[in-house]
XYZ file of C-alpha atoms in Angstrom:
707
model
C 71.439 -6.594 -25.332
C 71.029 -7.542 -28.987
C 70.327 -11.162 -27.994
C 67.589 -10.108 -25.570
C 66.003 -7.958 -28.312
C 66.077 -10.883 -30.721
C 64.476 -13.225 -28.158
C 61.648 -10.728 -27.617
C 61.029 -10.507 -31.367
C 60.858 -14.285 -31.587
C 58.040 -14.615 -29.054
C 54.449 -15.020 -30.295
C 52.680 -11.843 -31.212
C 49.953 -12.221 -28.563
C 52.645 -12.456 -25.870
C 54.305 -9.260 -27.119
C 50.961 -7.471 -26.998
C 50.394 -8.675 -23.436
C 53.925 -7.681 -22.361
C 53.475 -4.173 -23.689
C 50.379 -3.340 -21.576
C 52.463 -3.343 -18.361
C 54.172 0.009 -17.608
C 57.658 0.404 -16.204
C 56.185 2.190 -13.194
C 53.031 0.440 -11.871
C 51.785 3.786 -10.601
C 51.178 4.815 -14.224
C 48.521 2.135 -14.562
C 47.529 0.192 -17.642
C 49.106 1.413 -20.905
C 45.936 2.408 -22.768
C 47.411 2.474 -26.272
C 48.879 -0.992 -25.966
C 45.663 -2.223 -24.360
C 43.724 -1.055 -27.395
C 46.130 -2.940 -29.652
C 45.716 -6.084 -27.551
C 41.913 -5.756 -27.685
C 41.947 -5.313 -31.469
C 44.240 -8.310 -31.860
C 41.979 -10.459 -29.685
C 38.876 -9.434 -31.629
C 40.458 -10.158 -34.995
C 42.065 -13.403 -33.815
C 39.476 -15.050 -31.487
C 41.334 -18.383 -31.664
C 44.089 -16.720 -29.609
C 41.780 -15.787 -26.740
C 42.515 -18.868 -24.682
C 46.275 -18.334 -25.038
C 45.970 -14.655 -24.112
C 43.971 -15.645 -21.064
C 46.466 -18.276 -19.978
C 49.344 -15.876 -20.445
C 47.662 -13.140 -18.377
C 46.827 -15.732 -15.724
C 50.526 -16.684 -15.551
C 51.451 -13.030 -15.086
C 48.877 -12.627 -12.320
C 49.983 -15.767 -10.516
C 53.589 -14.544 -10.453
C 52.612 -11.091 -9.234
C 50.408 -12.503 -6.462
C 53.114 -14.916 -5.331
C 55.633 -12.055 -5.182
C 53.073 -9.730 -3.556
C 53.152 -7.244 -6.421
C 49.615 -6.046 -5.806
C 49.885 -3.090 -8.159
C 50.826 -5.237 -11.156
C 48.202 -7.827 -10.140
C 45.591 -5.068 -10.319
C 46.774 -4.098 -13.816
C 46.512 -7.735 -14.930
C 42.902 -7.981 -13.738
C 41.899 -4.704 -15.371
C 43.315 -5.912 -18.681
C 41.473 -9.206 -18.339
C 38.181 -7.444 -17.559
C 38.448 -5.170 -20.592
C 39.117 -8.128 -22.866
C 36.223 -10.031 -21.351
C 33.786 -7.173 -21.901
C 34.973 -6.573 -25.477
C 35.007 -10.148 -26.724
C 31.939 -11.971 -28.076
C 32.709 -15.243 -29.777
C 32.326 -18.981 -29.587
C 35.727 -19.207 -27.880
C 34.729 -16.949 -24.995
C 34.218 -19.918 -22.675
C 37.907 -20.876 -22.893
C 38.837 -17.287 -22.129
C 36.442 -17.196 -19.162
C 38.124 -20.235 -17.647
C 41.407 -18.318 -17.522
C 39.620 -15.320 -16.036
C 38.025 -17.411 -13.297
C 41.396 -18.978 -12.467
C 42.760 -15.457 -12.017
C 39.851 -14.513 -9.751
C 40.362 -17.698 -7.755
C 44.042 -16.901 -7.359
C 43.175 -13.481 -5.964
C 40.592 -14.889 -3.575
C 43.036 -17.516 -2.291
C 45.496 -14.788 -1.377
C 45.686 -13.880 2.317
C 45.807 -10.214 1.359
C 42.374 -8.575 1.956
C 43.049 -6.066 -0.823
C 43.487 -8.821 -3.379
C 40.387 -10.612 -2.127
C 38.378 -7.427 -2.606
C 39.887 -7.066 -6.082
C 38.913 -10.628 -6.977
C 35.350 -10.075 -5.784
C 35.068 -6.849 -7.775
C 36.270 -8.572 -10.913
C 33.843 -11.436 -10.423
C 30.941 -8.991 -10.022
C 31.913 -7.342 -13.314
C 31.975 -10.739 -14.976
C 28.604 -11.718 -13.485
C 26.942 -8.725 -15.135
C 28.076 -9.802 -18.615
C 25.420 -11.548 -20.668
C 27.005 -14.550 -22.392
C 25.851 -15.691 -25.819
C 26.908 -19.327 -25.573
C 26.249 -21.924 -22.862
C 28.999 -23.330 -20.677
C 29.105 -27.048 -19.911
C 32.234 -27.331 -17.787
C 32.285 -24.240 -15.608
C 32.057 -24.711 -11.836
C 31.317 -22.152 -9.117
C 31.603 -24.342 -6.009
C 34.805 -22.644 -4.889
C 33.295 -19.185 -5.249
C 30.225 -20.076 -3.173
C 32.422 -21.333 -0.339
C 34.953 -18.506 -0.528
C 32.473 -15.658 -0.756
C 30.441 -17.173 2.092
C 33.530 -17.337 4.310
C 34.418 -13.735 3.412
C 30.949 -12.656 4.577
C 31.689 -14.004 8.065
C 34.898 -12.095 8.765
C 34.985 -11.161 12.454
C 35.132 -7.693 14.008
C 32.593 -5.599 12.168
C 34.213 -2.408 13.494
C 37.438 -3.140 11.645
C 37.410 -1.365 8.284
C 39.381 -4.147 6.608
C 36.948 -6.829 7.750
C 34.089 -4.575 6.766
C 35.474 -4.236 3.227
C 36.005 -8.009 2.974
C 32.426 -8.651 4.100
C 31.077 -6.214 1.567
C 33.163 -7.874 -1.142
C 31.916 -11.317 -0.090
C 28.290 -10.219 -0.228
C 28.793 -8.665 -3.656
C 30.432 -11.873 -4.786
C 27.525 -13.973 -3.545
C 25.120 -11.809 -5.458
C 27.258 -12.317 -8.538
C 27.151 -16.097 -8.072
C 23.358 -15.963 -7.698
C 23.024 -13.842 -10.804
C 25.259 -16.177 -12.816
C 23.904 -19.535 -11.722
C 20.295 -19.310 -10.558
C 18.834 -19.073 -14.090
C 21.340 -21.376 -15.827
C 20.574 -25.086 -15.538
C 24.056 -25.961 -16.793
C 25.774 -24.321 -13.816
C 26.121 -25.411 -10.227
C 22.785 -25.785 -8.464
C 22.986 -23.286 -5.608
C 19.739 -24.714 -4.180
C 21.538 -27.879 -3.107
C 21.929 -28.117 0.646
C 25.711 -27.893 0.542
C 25.538 -24.505 -1.193
C 22.354 -22.845 0.052
C 23.246 -23.492 3.686
C 26.522 -21.615 3.268
C 24.848 -18.752 1.430
C 21.967 -18.374 3.881
C 24.222 -18.540 6.920
C 26.499 -15.852 5.467
C 23.545 -13.576 4.769
C 21.824 -14.171 8.113
C 25.006 -13.516 10.103
C 25.308 -10.070 8.553
C 21.610 -9.283 8.820
C 21.561 -10.325 12.473
C 24.628 -8.309 13.439
C 23.264 -5.263 11.652
C 19.847 -5.767 13.258
C 21.415 -6.030 16.708
C 23.502 -2.906 16.097
C 20.511 -0.915 14.864
C 18.512 -1.978 17.929
C 21.166 -0.601 20.268
C 22.282 2.421 18.241
C 19.836 3.088 15.411
C 21.482 6.369 14.486
C 24.546 4.509 13.154
C 22.610 2.502 10.579
C 22.268 3.883 7.100
C 18.914 3.434 5.388
C 20.028 4.142 1.792
C 19.473 1.521 -0.883
C 22.622 -0.327 -1.985
C 21.517 0.120 -5.590
C 20.554 3.788 -5.480
C 22.977 4.611 -8.311
C 23.715 2.441 -11.325
C 27.180 3.962 -11.686
C 28.157 3.636 -8.044
C 31.294 1.822 -6.974
C 30.550 -1.901 -6.544
C 32.365 -1.817 -3.213
C 30.756 1.395 -2.035
C 30.642 2.184 1.655
C 27.364 0.415 2.347
C 26.553 -1.330 5.590
C 26.964 -5.104 5.181
C 23.570 -5.760 6.778
C 21.800 -3.566 4.206
C 23.716 -5.298 1.431
C 22.895 -8.723 2.902
C 19.185 -7.889 3.067
C 19.215 -6.913 -0.582
C 21.043 -10.090 -1.604
C 18.595 -12.197 0.424
C 15.603 -10.542 -1.218
C 17.183 -11.013 -4.641
C 17.765 -14.698 -3.880
C 14.200 -15.176 -2.610
C 12.671 -13.434 -5.625
C 14.437 -15.906 -7.931
C 13.319 -18.992 -5.979
C 10.666 -21.146 -7.636
C 8.084 -23.186 -5.753
C 10.339 -26.246 -5.558
C 13.190 -24.264 -4.008
C 11.262 -22.717 -1.083
C 12.078 -25.572 1.281
C 15.784 -25.366 0.441
C 15.600 -21.657 1.213
C 13.614 -21.821 4.445
C 15.266 -24.722 6.241
C 18.681 -22.995 6.665
C 16.816 -20.027 8.184
C 15.095 -22.274 10.725
C 18.373 -24.053 11.576
C 20.098 -20.718 12.092
C 17.350 -19.437 14.395
C 17.338 -22.722 16.336
C 21.112 -22.962 16.744
C 21.510 -19.312 17.714
C 18.430 -19.475 19.994
C 16.908 -16.420 18.326
C 13.227 -17.356 18.544
C 12.953 -15.582 21.912
C 12.492 -12.693 21.551
C 11.062 -13.065 18.080
C 11.740 -9.617 16.615
C 14.594 -10.868 14.434
C 12.661 -13.917 13.087
C 9.788 -11.566 12.252
C 12.243 -9.282 10.470
C 13.608 -12.171 8.401
C 10.164 -13.505 7.507
C 9.079 -10.011 6.508
C 12.021 -9.757 4.095
C 11.158 -13.148 2.629
C 7.394 -12.653 2.353
C 7.789 -9.293 0.631
C 10.165 -10.782 -1.952
C 8.810 -14.263 -2.574
C 6.773 -15.091 -5.650
C 3.049 -14.805 -5.015
C 2.323 -18.415 -5.921
C 4.926 -19.703 -3.449
C 4.223 -17.513 -0.414
C 1.859 -19.982 1.241
C 4.543 -22.677 1.000
C 6.868 -20.625 3.217
C 4.146 -20.242 5.837
C 3.363 -23.954 5.638
C 7.031 -24.805 6.263
C 7.044 -22.478 9.257
C 4.029 -24.286 10.655
C 5.735 -27.625 10.033
C 8.788 -26.375 11.924
C 6.523 -25.766 14.900
C 6.156 -29.563 15.132
C 9.844 -29.840 15.962
C 9.237 -27.713 19.074
C 6.074 -29.488 20.216
C 7.942 -30.896 23.210
C 9.603 -27.560 23.943
C 8.395 -24.797 26.190
C 5.232 -22.853 25.482
C 7.226 -19.643 25.202
C 9.154 -20.673 22.089
C 5.978 -22.068 20.506
C 4.215 -18.776 21.209
C 7.067 -16.924 19.535
C 6.876 -19.113 16.427
C 3.109 -18.669 16.230
C 3.558 -14.899 16.401
C 6.041 -15.147 13.539
C 3.442 -17.154 11.595
C 0.886 -14.388 12.125
C 3.405 -11.788 11.046
C 4.278 -13.766 7.924
C 0.642 -14.202 6.947
C 0.068 -10.456 7.380
C 2.948 -9.757 5.003
C 1.766 -12.240 2.375
C -0.375 -11.229 -0.547
C -4.089 -11.887 -0.232
C -3.924 -14.272 -3.213
C -1.052 -16.319 -1.817
C -2.718 -18.584 0.741
C -2.768 -21.485 -1.672
C -4.795 -24.626 -2.323
C -3.878 -26.398 0.926
C -5.830 -23.903 2.992
C -7.872 -26.473 4.932
C -4.719 -28.455 5.657
C -3.050 -25.385 7.128
C -6.078 -24.573 9.285
C -6.229 -28.223 10.322
C -2.621 -28.025 11.460
C -3.371 -24.972 13.607
C -6.341 -26.767 15.149
C -4.160 -29.790 15.889
C -1.744 -27.585 17.836
C -4.705 -26.009 19.615
C -6.123 -29.358 20.680
C -2.732 -30.538 21.919
C -2.306 -27.395 23.992
C -5.749 -27.782 25.562
C -4.928 -31.407 26.401
C -1.689 -30.312 28.064
C -3.555 -27.835 30.273
C -5.890 -30.598 31.502
C -3.218 -33.109 32.449
C -2.754 -33.982 36.083
C -0.235 -32.095 38.205
C 0.576 -29.511 35.553
C 2.486 -26.495 36.960
C 0.671 -23.184 36.981
C 3.430 -21.623 34.869
C 2.915 -24.260 32.185
C -0.825 -23.661 32.094
C -0.313 -19.914 31.795
C 2.145 -20.429 28.952
C -0.256 -22.762 27.146
C -3.040 -20.189 27.477
C -0.853 -17.606 25.771
C -0.012 -20.163 23.086
C -3.702 -20.851 22.498
C -4.441 -17.141 22.156
C -1.624 -16.887 19.636
C -3.081 -19.761 17.606
C -6.529 -18.165 17.570
C -4.953 -14.894 16.463
C -3.108 -16.732 13.687
C -6.361 -18.266 12.486
C -7.765 -14.756 12.200
C -4.718 -13.576 10.278
C -5.033 -16.481 7.848
C -8.675 -15.647 7.218
C -7.861 -12.115 6.065
C -6.143 -13.505 2.989
C -8.973 -15.668 1.642
C -12.239 -15.069 -0.168
C -15.662 -14.992 1.490
C -16.713 -18.429 0.262
C -13.419 -19.851 1.556
C -14.030 -18.326 4.973
C -17.405 -20.033 5.103
C -15.811 -23.340 4.102
C -13.196 -22.966 6.825
C -15.884 -22.216 9.416
C -17.712 -25.366 8.353
C -14.446 -27.304 8.549
C -13.848 -26.075 12.112
C -17.409 -26.940 13.153
C -16.731 -30.520 12.076
C -13.949 -30.580 14.690
C -16.275 -29.782 17.603
C -16.449 -32.485 20.299
C -19.529 -34.668 19.996
C -20.159 -34.271 23.722
C -18.857 -32.173 26.600
C -18.160 -34.962 29.045
C -14.902 -33.441 30.278
C -13.459 -30.014 30.965
C -11.000 -30.568 28.122
C -13.829 -30.963 25.603
C -15.527 -27.808 26.878
C -12.328 -25.790 26.618
C -11.594 -27.104 23.136
C -15.103 -26.228 21.960
C -14.687 -22.735 23.385
C -11.381 -22.249 21.533
C -12.856 -23.511 18.261
C -15.732 -21.046 18.545
C -13.222 -18.272 19.173
C -11.474 -19.290 15.950
C -14.744 -19.072 14.036
C -15.429 -15.662 15.568
C -12.006 -14.483 14.390
C -12.722 -15.691 10.876
C -16.222 -14.256 10.630
C -15.095 -10.911 12.055
C -13.244 -10.310 8.785
C -16.416 -10.799 6.726
C -18.274 -7.865 5.166
C -15.158 -5.688 5.112
C -15.381 -4.830 1.417
C -18.191 -3.953 -0.946
C -17.751 -7.334 -2.660
C -18.303 -9.133 0.645
C -21.478 -7.147 1.315
C -22.875 -8.172 -2.064
C -22.724 -11.879 -1.169
C -26.160 -13.419 -0.704
C -27.451 -15.299 2.326
C -27.473 -18.711 0.578
C -23.696 -18.380 0.169
C -23.166 -17.075 3.692
C -25.357 -19.747 5.315
C -24.972 -23.066 3.499
C -26.683 -26.063 5.015
C -23.403 -27.402 6.399
C -22.875 -24.189 8.397
C -26.272 -23.024 9.597
C -27.383 -26.384 10.996
C -24.425 -26.819 13.403
C -24.693 -23.160 14.427
C -28.376 -23.544 15.229
C -27.613 -26.618 17.298
C -24.999 -24.658 19.235
C -27.418 -21.759 19.742
C -29.511 -23.963 22.073
C -26.527 -25.483 23.878
C -26.629 -26.034 27.623
C -23.629 -23.712 28.070
C -24.583 -19.987 28.221
C -21.205 -18.840 26.902
C -21.489 -21.153 23.905
C -24.933 -19.773 23.094
C -23.698 -16.179 23.295
C -20.659 -16.868 21.111
C -22.856 -18.628 18.539
C -25.144 -15.603 18.297
C -22.102 -13.355 17.871
C -21.006 -15.553 14.966
C -24.445 -15.029 13.438
C -23.970 -11.269 13.863
C -20.622 -11.270 12.055
C -21.929 -13.264 9.107
C -25.379 -11.696 8.866
C -24.621 -8.031 9.493
C -23.604 -6.668 6.096
C -24.327 -3.023 7.010
C -22.674 -2.612 10.458
C -25.909 -2.429 12.442
C -25.359 -4.876 15.268
C -23.615 -2.432 17.611
C -26.512 0.004 17.231
C -29.176 -2.572 18.057
C -29.854 -2.863 21.793
C -32.978 -3.993 23.688
C -34.614 -0.685 24.624
C -38.154 0.653 25.158
C -37.368 4.362 24.915
C -40.390 6.111 23.499
C -40.079 8.115 20.302
C -39.195 7.604 16.681
C -36.063 5.706 15.731
C -33.761 8.062 13.742
C -33.465 6.745 10.229
C -29.755 7.518 9.920
C -28.829 5.273 12.851
C -29.995 2.001 11.313
C -29.351 0.990 7.714
C -31.979 -1.275 6.191
C -30.552 -3.506 3.501
C -32.002 -3.733 -0.011
C -34.390 -6.482 -0.959
C -32.651 -9.336 -2.747
C -34.617 -12.127 -4.318
C -32.144 -14.797 -3.237
C -32.254 -13.563 0.369
C -36.058 -13.529 0.420
C -36.243 -17.058 -0.958
C -33.660 -18.197 1.580
C -35.707 -16.814 4.469
C -38.960 -18.274 3.188
C -37.342 -21.714 3.293
C -35.464 -21.336 6.564
C -37.069 -18.470 8.488
C -39.386 -20.497 10.776
C -36.520 -22.748 11.849
C -34.246 -19.743 12.432
C -36.722 -18.036 14.757
C -37.608 -21.311 16.426
C -34.003 -21.616 17.622
C -34.028 -18.000 18.762
C -37.203 -18.759 20.711
C -35.662 -21.772 22.418
C -32.447 -19.870 23.176
C -34.384 -16.988 24.745
C -36.229 -19.292 27.149
C -33.039 -20.799 28.593
C -33.271 -20.005 32.291
C -29.519 -19.767 32.818
C -29.169 -16.942 30.308
C -27.214 -13.867 31.300
C -27.426 -10.337 29.936
C -25.117 -11.171 27.027
C -27.361 -14.020 25.969
C -30.498 -11.884 25.894
C -28.734 -9.032 24.107
C -27.252 -11.356 21.487
C -30.586 -13.052 20.785
C -32.254 -9.664 20.417
C -29.608 -8.491 17.958
C -29.811 -11.654 15.876
C -33.591 -11.463 15.549
C -33.492 -7.773 14.636
C -30.644 -8.208 12.130
C -32.710 -10.700 10.165
C -35.367 -8.011 9.763
C -32.815 -5.412 8.684
C -30.995 -7.646 6.230
C -34.153 -9.148 4.680
C -36.576 -6.190 4.739
C -39.814 -7.944 3.771
C -43.109 -8.425 5.620
C -42.565 -12.158 6.055
C -39.581 -11.553 8.341
C -41.420 -9.004 10.464
C -44.427 -11.324 10.835
C -42.159 -14.221 11.817
C -40.479 -12.017 14.431
C -43.811 -10.916 15.930
C -45.085 -14.498 15.815
C -42.083 -15.613 17.886
C -42.432 -12.638 20.260
C -46.089 -13.342 21.002
C -45.158 -16.950 21.649
C -42.528 -15.791 24.133
C -45.134 -13.670 25.908
C -47.474 -16.638 26.252
C -44.684 -18.836 27.556
C -43.569 -16.167 30.057
C -47.020 -16.247 31.655
C -46.372 -19.825 32.729
C -45.882 -20.280 36.473
C -42.895 -22.570 35.869
C -40.717 -19.773 34.410
C -38.087 -18.316 36.747
C -37.016 -15.755 34.144
C -40.524 -14.643 33.205
C -40.010 -10.954 33.985
C -36.891 -10.825 31.809
C -38.729 -12.494 28.922
C -41.584 -9.969 29.279
C -39.051 -7.149 29.134
C -37.435 -8.607 26.039
C -40.861 -8.962 24.405
C -41.451 -5.248 24.984
C -38.118 -4.374 23.395
C -38.888 -6.589 20.365
C -42.294 -4.978 19.795
C -40.929 -1.442 20.166
C -38.458 -2.242 17.409
C -41.160 -3.876 15.257
C -43.444 -0.824 15.516
C -40.712 1.664 14.685
C -39.215 -0.516 11.969
C -42.586 -0.910 10.234
C -43.551 2.757 10.840
C -46.944 1.530 12.023
C -48.428 4.375 14.086
C -51.376 2.366 15.376
C -49.119 -0.453 16.564
C -46.688 2.014 18.082
C -49.532 3.704 20.004
C -50.734 0.409 21.497
C -47.193 -0.558 22.526
C -46.529 2.857 24.068
C -49.733 2.555 26.132
C -48.647 -0.786 27.564
C -45.146 0.510 28.279
C -46.541 3.514 30.162
C -48.674 1.208 32.324
C -45.621 -0.928 33.090
C -43.532 2.112 33.909
C -46.191 3.179 36.381
C -47.134 -0.098 38.033
C -44.765 -2.899 36.996
C -41.323 -1.533 36.023
C -39.822 -4.996 36.524
C -41.456 -5.956 33.199
C -39.253 -3.471 31.313
C -35.620 -3.996 30.267
C -34.112 -1.386 32.586
C -35.210 -3.093 35.822
C -35.520 -6.664 34.538
C -31.977 -6.791 33.159
C -30.653 -5.253 36.362
C -31.845 -8.364 38.187
C -29.207 -10.328 36.273
C -26.465 -8.427 38.071
C -24.872 -10.530 40.798
C -24.967 -7.599 43.214
C -28.620 -6.800 42.510
C -31.317 -7.334 45.155
C -34.076 -7.587 42.531
C -35.724 -10.984 42.243
C -36.256 -11.989 38.588
C -39.348 -13.978 39.643
C -40.863 -10.982 41.450
C -44.618 -10.426 41.273
C -45.646 -13.308 39.112
C -49.377 -13.150 39.716
C -52.630 -13.193 37.834
C -52.930 -9.427 37.439
C -50.695 -9.231 34.343
C -53.454 -9.094 31.730
C -53.642 -5.267 31.546
C -49.878 -5.138 31.119
C -49.617 -7.634 28.272
C -49.610 -6.859 24.579
C -52.850 -7.779 22.825
C -52.057 -10.300 20.089
C -55.306 -9.633 18.194
C -54.760 -5.877 18.282
C -51.186 -6.296 17.071
C -52.424 -8.431 14.167
C -55.133 -5.900 13.367
C -52.602 -3.034 13.236
C -50.406 -4.959 10.859
C -53.320 -5.975 8.689
C -54.424 -2.375 8.329
C -51.031 -1.661 6.821
C -51.511 -4.380 4.205
C -49.474 -7.133 5.868
C -50.600 -10.761 5.650
C -51.124 -11.862 9.265
C -52.676 -15.289 8.755
C -49.716 -16.857 10.540
C -50.472 -14.913 13.731
C -53.866 -16.569 14.104
C -52.264 -19.849 15.213
C -50.646 -20.269 18.630
C -46.881 -20.549 18.544
C -45.760 -24.195 18.623
C -42.166 -23.644 19.696
C -42.512 -25.410 23.019
C -43.762 -28.563 21.322
C -40.863 -28.734 18.855
C -37.273 -29.538 19.520
C -34.840 -27.821 17.173
C -32.513 -30.773 17.202
C -35.283 -33.145 16.122
C -37.671 -31.156 13.968
C -37.264 -29.473 10.625
C -39.295 -26.340 9.964
C -40.267 -25.495 6.415
C -37.789 -27.791 4.816
C -34.590 -26.909 6.701
C -32.606 -29.973 7.696
C -32.066 -30.694 11.357
C -28.775 -31.683 12.937
C -29.582 -35.344 12.334
C -30.676 -34.835 8.723
C -28.880 -37.340 6.443
C -28.030 -34.478 4.079
C -25.976 -32.864 6.825
C -24.161 -36.120 7.448
C -23.410 -36.346 3.743
C -21.962 -32.816 3.722
C -19.871 -33.600 6.766
C -18.577 -36.768 5.143
C -17.498 -34.758 2.105
C -15.514 -32.379 4.262
C -13.849 -35.190 6.142
C -12.940 -36.815 2.834
């Protein structure tokens, strides 16, 4: 007895302090008084920290080997208190002992000890260290915590606790290493793949469970209380989502690829692209957490991943495209990035490949139907992309897409591809003029030379659908006051209510733009109107475009140019060679009714009303109601009906129209000359300085975009 007491007195003082913190009965817990003495000794003798740590680690190792879990818990609590109290240059040596103790607990097959080790590591991760560490490694902890996150049988409470502990541990590793260049690089493939797989497994299982029994899923935040138990009863999927968002928020631009590729591999290997609800869920978590400057990179990687499925079925490609659209919707409007044209070019490449697939020989009907859905998804994605860019960028993208149009429509494939490209432009332009800033943009910005020239060429295309779509693109860009739906070709008598149509303010830049380009603009409208294969949509679209120019540039020059074109249409409609003469006469009436009401010219309105009443009485086929009905396939009305020499009393008098305008103070010198539209070809002639499609300036602009 005396010998044992003497041996105890001979041991180093730090060992005696450590021995005294353990109670006789482990149920009593850590001896607080002795623990305070040990803490004071460690603080006053920092050179002993490494020895204290090694000695505690030896105690813990023995207790774990002999399955004394209660004493092992006391050892870890003592180590944690020392770690939190100590701040010195020797802390790194002490931390090494602490991490060896945590590793010993995690290597134990006992789930309770694994949870204890994870809890201790989380406490350590939240400690801000004053000195850097050059030799510390966390490779083991990444692997161990990742494996703990994948424990099977989610319904088992023990496995559930281990998963929660693993997720907490992973968050601790992220917190400790992601901002310290001296530590293990968790963005390396060997580490990030383990982390991402562990997180995605839990998110997927929780997502599947919530889809089948949503009432069992808790929606509380895992960090709703700062003082909550680190291993609180929180669903692993909620915890995994939070850890994933924390990881994504810390990722810099160069780490986005390392982060996204494990997600794509997981979705591919588990065949989770169809249905695509879970991929959308994952991308939503990422896009809402990623740094604004890096968001476009994630979308670009998703588009690149679509290349790996180019030989796969259309269904999986459609699913990925839908995920792309969802990701773009979740991204910030400033996060599209500098490679915007490259990303649009990639979408157009997929679109062209899909159109080519549909036109191959002996293609199954199911394949064609799938490709059609894929094409619609791509067009929708183009529209989603356009919502996140500025007005001038949208115009640049439209110009970029126009450069991709086929030079000729020699095959059905070229025609289909042109149609899809125009749909893309319509999607982009439909998002214009949504904000007050967009509406303040002037016409020179909205219609640069590189955009308006190709659009004018398309407006006189030989394909009626192409002409109609081109005019609709003009509507989307031009209509800054939401008037185009209210403008319809009508000859209803009476005043036009002022509140129905909004006339835009006069802007000097818009007026100058029209003075340079107005004659060429209306020349193309003239040529498009006279196309004999026009349908009702074509005539309605041309009418709206011509009227919108008057509403957006409310000056006399625009009104005179409109009437000049309209009188030219009336002269051309009197030609015996016109099969659509009655329809053109009806459209002329609708144009002049608008012109009279728009200008508030009572004398002009009276003359027009007189002619309309005569037509209503004797020749109703010269008015829109009957004339447009002849375009119906089921109609018995002949559009060439009653083309005779008795039309003079039913035509609008050009000299009287000019006189009415002149009385109101409008310069009508231009109306004294016959309209020369029939003698000019829009594709060959430039009016008032606007370049034609073959103008070398246009080629130069196109070359710049290709470069």
